[in-house]
PDB file of C-alpha atoms and ligand atoms in Angstrom:
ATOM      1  CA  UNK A 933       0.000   0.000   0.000  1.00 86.00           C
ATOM      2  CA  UNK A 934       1.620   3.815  -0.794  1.00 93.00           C
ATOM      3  CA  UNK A 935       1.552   6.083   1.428  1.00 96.00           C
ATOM      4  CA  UNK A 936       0.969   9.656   1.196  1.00 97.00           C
ATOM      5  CA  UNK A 937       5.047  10.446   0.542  1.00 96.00           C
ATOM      6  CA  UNK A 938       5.052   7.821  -2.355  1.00 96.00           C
ATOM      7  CA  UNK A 939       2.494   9.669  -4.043  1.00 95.00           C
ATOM      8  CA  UNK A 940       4.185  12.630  -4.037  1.00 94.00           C
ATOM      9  CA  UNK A 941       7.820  11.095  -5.124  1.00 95.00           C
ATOM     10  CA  UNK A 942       5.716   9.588  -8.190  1.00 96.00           C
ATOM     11  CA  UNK A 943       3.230  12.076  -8.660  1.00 94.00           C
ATOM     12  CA  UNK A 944       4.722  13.862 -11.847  1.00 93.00           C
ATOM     13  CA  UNK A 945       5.765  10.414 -13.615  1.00 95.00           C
ATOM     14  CA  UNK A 946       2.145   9.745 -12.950  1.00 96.00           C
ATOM     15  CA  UNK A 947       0.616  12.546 -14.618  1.00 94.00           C
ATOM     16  CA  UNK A 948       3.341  12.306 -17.852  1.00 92.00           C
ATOM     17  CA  UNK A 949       1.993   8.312 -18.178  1.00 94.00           C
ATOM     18  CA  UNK A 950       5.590   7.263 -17.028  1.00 96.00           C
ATOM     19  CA  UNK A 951       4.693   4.818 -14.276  1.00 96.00           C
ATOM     20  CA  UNK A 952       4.705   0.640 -14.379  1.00 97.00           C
ATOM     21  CA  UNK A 953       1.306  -0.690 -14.752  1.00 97.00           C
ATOM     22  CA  UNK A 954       1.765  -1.920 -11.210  1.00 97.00           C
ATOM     23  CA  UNK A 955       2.960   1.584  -9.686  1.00 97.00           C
ATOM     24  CA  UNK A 956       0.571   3.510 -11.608  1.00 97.00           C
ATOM     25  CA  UNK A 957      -2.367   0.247  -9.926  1.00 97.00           C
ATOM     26  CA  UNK A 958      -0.952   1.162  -6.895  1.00 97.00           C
ATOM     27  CA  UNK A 959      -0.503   5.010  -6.805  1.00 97.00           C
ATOM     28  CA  UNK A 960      -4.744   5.151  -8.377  1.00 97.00           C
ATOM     29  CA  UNK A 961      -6.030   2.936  -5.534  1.00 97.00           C
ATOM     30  CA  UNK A 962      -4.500   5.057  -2.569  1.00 97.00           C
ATOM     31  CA  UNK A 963      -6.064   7.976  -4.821  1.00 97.00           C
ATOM     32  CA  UNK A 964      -9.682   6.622  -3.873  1.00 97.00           C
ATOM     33  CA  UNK A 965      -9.105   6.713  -0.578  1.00 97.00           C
ATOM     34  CA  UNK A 966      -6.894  10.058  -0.196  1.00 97.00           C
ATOM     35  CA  UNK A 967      -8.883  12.975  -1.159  1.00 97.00           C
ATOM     36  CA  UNK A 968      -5.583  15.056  -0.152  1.00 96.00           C
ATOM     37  CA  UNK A 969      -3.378  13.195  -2.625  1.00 96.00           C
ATOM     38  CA  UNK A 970      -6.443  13.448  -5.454  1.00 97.00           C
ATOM     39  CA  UNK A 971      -6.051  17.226  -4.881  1.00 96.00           C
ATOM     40  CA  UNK A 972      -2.208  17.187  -5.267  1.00 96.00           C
ATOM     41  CA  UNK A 973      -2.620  15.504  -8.121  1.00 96.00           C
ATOM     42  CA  UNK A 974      -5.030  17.384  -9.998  1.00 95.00           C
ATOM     43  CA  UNK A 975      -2.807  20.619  -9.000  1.00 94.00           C
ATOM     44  CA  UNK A 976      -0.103  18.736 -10.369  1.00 93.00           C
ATOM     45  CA  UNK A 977      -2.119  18.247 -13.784  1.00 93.00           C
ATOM     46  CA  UNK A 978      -2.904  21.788 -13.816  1.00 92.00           C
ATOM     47  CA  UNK A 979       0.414  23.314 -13.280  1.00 89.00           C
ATOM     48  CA  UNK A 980       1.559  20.887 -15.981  1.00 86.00           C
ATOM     49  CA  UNK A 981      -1.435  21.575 -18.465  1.00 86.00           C
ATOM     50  CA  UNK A 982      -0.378  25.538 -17.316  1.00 86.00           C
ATOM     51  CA  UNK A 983       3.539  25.248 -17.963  1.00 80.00           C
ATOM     52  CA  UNK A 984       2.461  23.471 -21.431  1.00 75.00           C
ATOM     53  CA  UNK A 985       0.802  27.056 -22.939  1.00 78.00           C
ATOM     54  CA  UNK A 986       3.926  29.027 -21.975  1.00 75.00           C
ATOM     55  CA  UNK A 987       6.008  30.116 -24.776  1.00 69.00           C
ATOM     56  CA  UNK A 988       9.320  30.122 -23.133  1.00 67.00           C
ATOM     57  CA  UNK A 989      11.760  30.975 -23.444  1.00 75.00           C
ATOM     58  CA  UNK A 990      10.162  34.383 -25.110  1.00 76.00           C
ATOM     59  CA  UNK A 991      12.424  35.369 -27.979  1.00 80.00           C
ATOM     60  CA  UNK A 992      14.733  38.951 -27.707  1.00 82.00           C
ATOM     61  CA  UNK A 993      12.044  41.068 -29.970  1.00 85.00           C
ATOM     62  CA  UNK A 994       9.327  40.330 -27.982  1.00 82.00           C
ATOM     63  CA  UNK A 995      11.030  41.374 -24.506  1.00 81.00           C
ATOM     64  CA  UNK A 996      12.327  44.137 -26.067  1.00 86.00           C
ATOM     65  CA  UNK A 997       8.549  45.100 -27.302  1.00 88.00           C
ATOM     66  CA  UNK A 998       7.087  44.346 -23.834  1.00 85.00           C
ATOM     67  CA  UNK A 999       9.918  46.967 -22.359  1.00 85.00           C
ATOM     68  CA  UNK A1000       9.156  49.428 -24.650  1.00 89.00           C
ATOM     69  CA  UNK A1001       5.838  49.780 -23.509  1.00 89.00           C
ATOM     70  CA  UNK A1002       6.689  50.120 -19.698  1.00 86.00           C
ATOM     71  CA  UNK A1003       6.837  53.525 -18.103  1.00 83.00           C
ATOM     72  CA  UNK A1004      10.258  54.559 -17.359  1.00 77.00           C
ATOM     73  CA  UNK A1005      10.702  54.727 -12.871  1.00 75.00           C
ATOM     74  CA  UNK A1006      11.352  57.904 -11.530  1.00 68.00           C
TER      75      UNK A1006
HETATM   76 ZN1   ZN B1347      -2.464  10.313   0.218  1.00 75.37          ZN
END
């Protein structure tokens, strides 16, 4: 049975898919019974889903566009 501090060492190969069949058994049964681990996990998903729509790094004309268009400190 995992505990709550497997879940979390696994949690991100869980959400890419990169988990045994066994682990990933495992790691979705203590799921059903831990609503604290369900919510880490669906944080997880979205900071994942989140990082996915960045456009990083942001290229040099685009910076320099966003600067532009700041008002200088006094
Ligand atoms: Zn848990």
């Amino acid at each position: 049975m995992l505990m709550c501090r497997d879940v979390l060492a696994m949690g991100s190969d869980y959400i890419d898919d990169a988990l045994t069949p066994r682990e990933r058994r495992s790691l979705r049964l203590h799921l059903l019974m831990c609503r604290h681990c369900r919510r880490y996990v669906r944080s997880l998903r979205l900071v994942a889903a989140t990082a996915g729509q960045l456009p990083l790094p942001a290229p040099e004309a685009r910076v320099l566009e966003i600067l532009s268009v700041i008002p200088p400190t006094e």
